[in-house]
Amino acid sequence: MTPAPDRLGTTLVRIGRALPELARVSVSRHVAYRAELTLWILTSLLPLVMLAVWSTVTEQAVIAGYGQTEVARYFVATLIVRQLTGAWVVWELGFLIRSGRLNTELLRPFPPLVVQATWMITALPFRLAVLSPIVAALVWWRPDLLAFPGWTALGLTAVSLALAWALNFLVQVCFGMLAFWFDRSDGLFELWTSLWFLLSGYVAPMAFFPDAWRGWLDWLPFRATLGTPVELLGGFSDPSRVGLDLFRQAAWVVVAFVLARVLWTRGLARYGAFGS
Amino acid sequence: MISVRDLTKVYTVPIKQPGLWGSLRSLVDRTTRDVVAVDGITFEVPEGQRVGFLGPNGAGKTTTLKMLTGLLHPTAGTCEVLGYRPKERATDFLRQVTLVMGQKQQLLWDLPPRETFALNRAVYGLTRTAWSDALDELVDLLDLAEVIDRPTRNLSLGQRMRAELCAALLHRPRVLFLDEPTIGLDVEVQALVRRFVRTYADRHGATVVLTSHDMADVAAIVDRVLLIGGGRLGFDGTLPTLSQTFGEGRRLEVRGADTDLGGIGLSRDDAGTWFVSGTAEAVNRALSAVLQAAPNADVTVTDPPLEEVLRRAFRAQGQAETPS
């Protein structure tokens, strides 16, 4: 008798049941690695540097509707969104594959990427804990930096943040899985990161690009990982385009998910399982 | 239980010429060669049997184990374990097998082993009762009570290995794949691990497939030996049969004989001890003759060490001489 294959519904129920314990153990790991995590979080404070740079620039002239106040609001929003959408699965996967530590994960009857996702999502409260005093100090200094955008905008921001997190995670998964084929897959991710810095809205608002460029830049995945939720949180979004922006984010999540599935299936077929 | 047919694994490995020119050339002209790690092996293992998979380094033992657990996809041939094709990694398959690799760990480094055990309860979908029963049994068998709540990084190698075994068996697998489970451990912990594997397998009727460099593991744990060399299976049988087949070093010694035993093929050393060495069959024939010719003599028959038997077996198969 051939054993029955796994069913999607059963698998999802099983994952759901395991998540609380998985989350608890993940939090214990973050507590154990709290110093490393804090340093990691503090390395993502580039938006504060960009705030200083663009504040100086916009002191002379308003650019694309951004004066000093708008620039400050934009980069505080960037700081928050960056912390809430960050992941490091590309390095984890690369290490697991190259060292053979993926073997342990593959021997468990549980999707390894769900373990990784849980680990990274449970880091969010720690990220918020480190971020809160910084944001509080900024808002105390300039109360207009973080205006309440309204409940609808806040709800849409939450949806956009979730999609941006998922896209960041899945893009990193795709690059991480290139370690099945290349020894130095990290280098390819560095290439992505270089483009991401320029085209996601991280070092400059997307509004600073010429209109002719925006037409196609907005369709690339970079803005969907950061710029879209930043613009929503900072109150810069054009209400008539929010639906389209969210659609682009969701579409890229689907594309990245499908690509990750293909890479996972093909990668496992050629996995050498060396090391442990 | 385990059914393997013409199982083959070929690795494609890149070849780079030495030096800067070689590095530059490899960028545009990537040369590879195929290495056959496992070459069409076929065997069956019935439920509850304990099998030792032996061969020199690079013989294909670990590659076979990795294919049987689904970590590696075969290049050709098929393998089934408990009716499942391992490479499909079906949940119910993974719930019934385990792979323990010596010195490699699933324990969370900065947390106590209990946290890894709790994680495994969740990912294997064990009920609290089943988990608790299994944990109590394993903690007792592996003498883990003292270490279960100390951070893994603070444990000795032996303690970690025992905790690894506990983590690997909490779900009470029906099939245990053990790859060098005692490597690097001190003698006392090695003995504990061997005792534990036997007890677990006896108690739960588990099937065991073992590779080891330590012949004491093989002698203590397995019922059947599969020799593999150059990716191909050679000898397949019990340990006594292996000794009989390749055990030319069996030696018969006779002391205090009151008659000349030279006529039945024995030689005499300077101390006056009569002796003969040879295959188990030859020595048994000589023993019968000695017992008739000198019934009151002090007779000793010694088997060659298992390492020696395996060296001969590998040599007979045309393989290197380091048993593993």
GROMACS .gro file of N, CA and C in nm, chain B residues 117 134-147 158-170 185 189-197 199-200 203:
model
  123
  393PHE      N    1   1.426   1.984   2.311
  393PHE     CA    2   1.329   1.876   2.326
  393PHE      C    3   1.186   1.932   2.312
  410ALA      N    4   0.826   0.963   2.661
  410ALA     CA    5   0.950   0.936   2.587
  410ALA      C    6   1.068   1.005   2.655
  411LEU      N    7   1.045   1.130   2.699
  411LEU     CA    8   1.154   1.205   2.762
  411LEU      C    9   1.199   1.136   2.891
  412ASP      N   10   1.103   1.094   2.972
  412ASP     CA   11   1.139   1.026   3.098
  412ASP      C   12   1.222   0.901   3.069
  413GLU      N   13   1.178   0.824   2.969
  413GLU     CA   14   1.250   0.700   2.937
  413GLU      C   15   1.393   0.730   2.889
  414LEU      N   16   1.405   0.828   2.801
  414LEU     CA   17   1.536   0.857   2.742
  414LEU      C   18   1.631   0.922   2.844
  415VAL      N   19   1.576   1.009   2.927
  415VAL     CA   20   1.659   1.073   3.030
  415VAL      C   21   1.714   0.966   3.123
  416ASP      N   22   1.631   0.865   3.152
  416ASP     CA   23   1.676   0.757   3.239
  416ASP      C   24   1.782   0.670   3.170
  417LEU      N   25   1.754   0.630   3.046
  417LEU     CA   26   1.846   0.541   2.975
  417LEU      C   27   1.980   0.609   2.946
  418LEU      N   28   1.973   0.739   2.920
  418LEU     CA   29   2.095   0.812   2.881
  418LEU      C   30   2.158   0.888   2.998
  419ASP      N   31   2.099   0.873   3.115
  419ASP     CA   32   2.155   0.934   3.234
  419ASP      C   33   2.171   1.086   3.214
  420LEU      N   34   2.060   1.150   3.178
  420LEU     CA   35   2.065   1.292   3.138
  420LEU      C   36   2.010   1.388   3.243
  421ALA      N   37   1.960   1.335   3.355
  421ALA     CA   38   1.887   1.421   3.449
  421ALA      C   39   1.970   1.542   3.493
  422GLU      N   40   2.100   1.523   3.506
  422GLU     CA   41   2.186   1.631   3.558
  422GLU      C   42   2.210   1.742   3.455
  423VAL      N   43   2.194   1.711   3.328
  423VAL     CA   44   2.240   1.807   3.226
  423VAL      C   45   2.127   1.872   3.146
  434GLY      N   46   3.055   1.426   2.558
  434GLY     CA   47   2.977   1.307   2.590
  434GLY      C   48   2.835   1.342   2.631
  435GLN      N   49   2.823   1.447   2.713
  435GLN     CA   50   2.689   1.489   2.756
  435GLN      C   51   2.607   1.539   2.638
  436ARG      N   52   2.674   1.614   2.549
  436ARG     CA   53   2.603   1.665   2.431
  436ARG      C   54   2.556   1.551   2.342
  437MET      N   55   2.644   1.451   2.324
  437MET     CA   56   2.607   1.339   2.236
  437MET      C   57   2.487   1.264   2.294
  438ARG      N   58   2.486   1.248   2.427
  438ARG     CA   59   2.372   1.179   2.488
  438ARG      C   60   2.244   1.262   2.470
  439ALA      N   61   2.259   1.393   2.485
  439ALA     CA   62   2.143   1.480   2.465
  439ALA      C   63   2.097   1.479   2.319
  440GLU      N   64   2.196   1.470   2.227
  440GLU     CA   65   2.161   1.460   2.084
  440GLU      C   66   2.078   1.334   2.058
  441LEU      N   67   2.121   1.224   2.117
  441LEU     CA   68   2.046   1.099   2.098
  441LEU      C   69   1.904   1.114   2.151
  442CYS      N   70   1.892   1.181   2.265
  442CYS     CA   71   1.760   1.201   2.324
  442CYS      C   72   1.672   1.283   2.228
  443ALA      N   73   1.730   1.393   2.176
  443ALA     CA   74   1.654   1.479   2.084
  443ALA      C   75   1.614   1.402   1.958
  444ALA      N   76   1.702   1.313   1.913
  444ALA     CA   77   1.678   1.240   1.788
  444ALA      C   78   1.576   1.128   1.804
  445LEU      N   79   1.552   1.088   1.930
  445LEU     CA   80   1.465   0.971   1.950
  445LEU      C   81   1.338   1.003   2.027
  446LEU      N   82   1.317   1.130   2.057
  446LEU     CA   83   1.197   1.167   2.134
  446LEU      C   84   1.068   1.126   2.064
  461LEU      N   85   3.403   1.002   2.136
  461LEU     CA   86   3.357   0.990   2.274
  461LEU      C   87   3.455   0.906   2.356
  465VAL      N   88   3.141   0.659   2.771
  465VAL     CA   89   3.022   0.708   2.699
  465VAL      C   90   2.995   0.621   2.576
  466GLN      N   91   3.102   0.575   2.511
  466GLN     CA   92   3.082   0.484   2.397
  466GLN      C   93   3.002   0.361   2.442
  467ALA      N   94   3.042   0.305   2.555
  467ALA     CA   95   2.973   0.185   2.605
  467ALA      C   96   2.828   0.217   2.636
  468LEU      N   97   2.805   0.335   2.695
  468LEU     CA   98   2.668   0.374   2.728
  468LEU      C   99   2.584   0.388   2.602
  469VAL      N  100   2.642   0.450   2.500
  469VAL     CA  101   2.568   0.470   2.375
  469VAL      C  102   2.534   0.335   2.311
  470ARG      N  103   2.631   0.243   2.310
  470ARG     CA  104   2.605   0.110   2.251
  470ARG      C  105   2.494   0.038   2.327
  471ARG      N  106   2.504   0.044   2.460
  471ARG     CA  107   2.403  -0.021   2.544
  471ARG      C  108   2.267   0.040   2.516
  472PHE      N  109   2.267   0.172   2.505
  472PHE     CA  110   2.142   0.244   2.483
  472PHE      C  111   2.078   0.204   2.349
  473VAL      N  112   2.159   0.201   2.244
  473VAL     CA  113   2.103   0.168   2.111
  473VAL      C  114   2.042   0.028   2.114
  475THR      N  115   1.928  -0.138   2.377
  475THR     CA  116   1.808  -0.138   2.464
  475THR      C  117   1.691  -0.075   2.391
  476TYR      N  118   1.717   0.040   2.327
  476TYR     CA  119   1.608   0.110   2.256
  476TYR      C  120   1.552   0.021   2.146
  479ARG      N  121   1.359  -0.275   2.294
  479ARG     CA  122   1.235  -0.234   2.360
  479ARG      C  123   1.128  -0.191   2.261
   0.00000   0.00000   0.00000
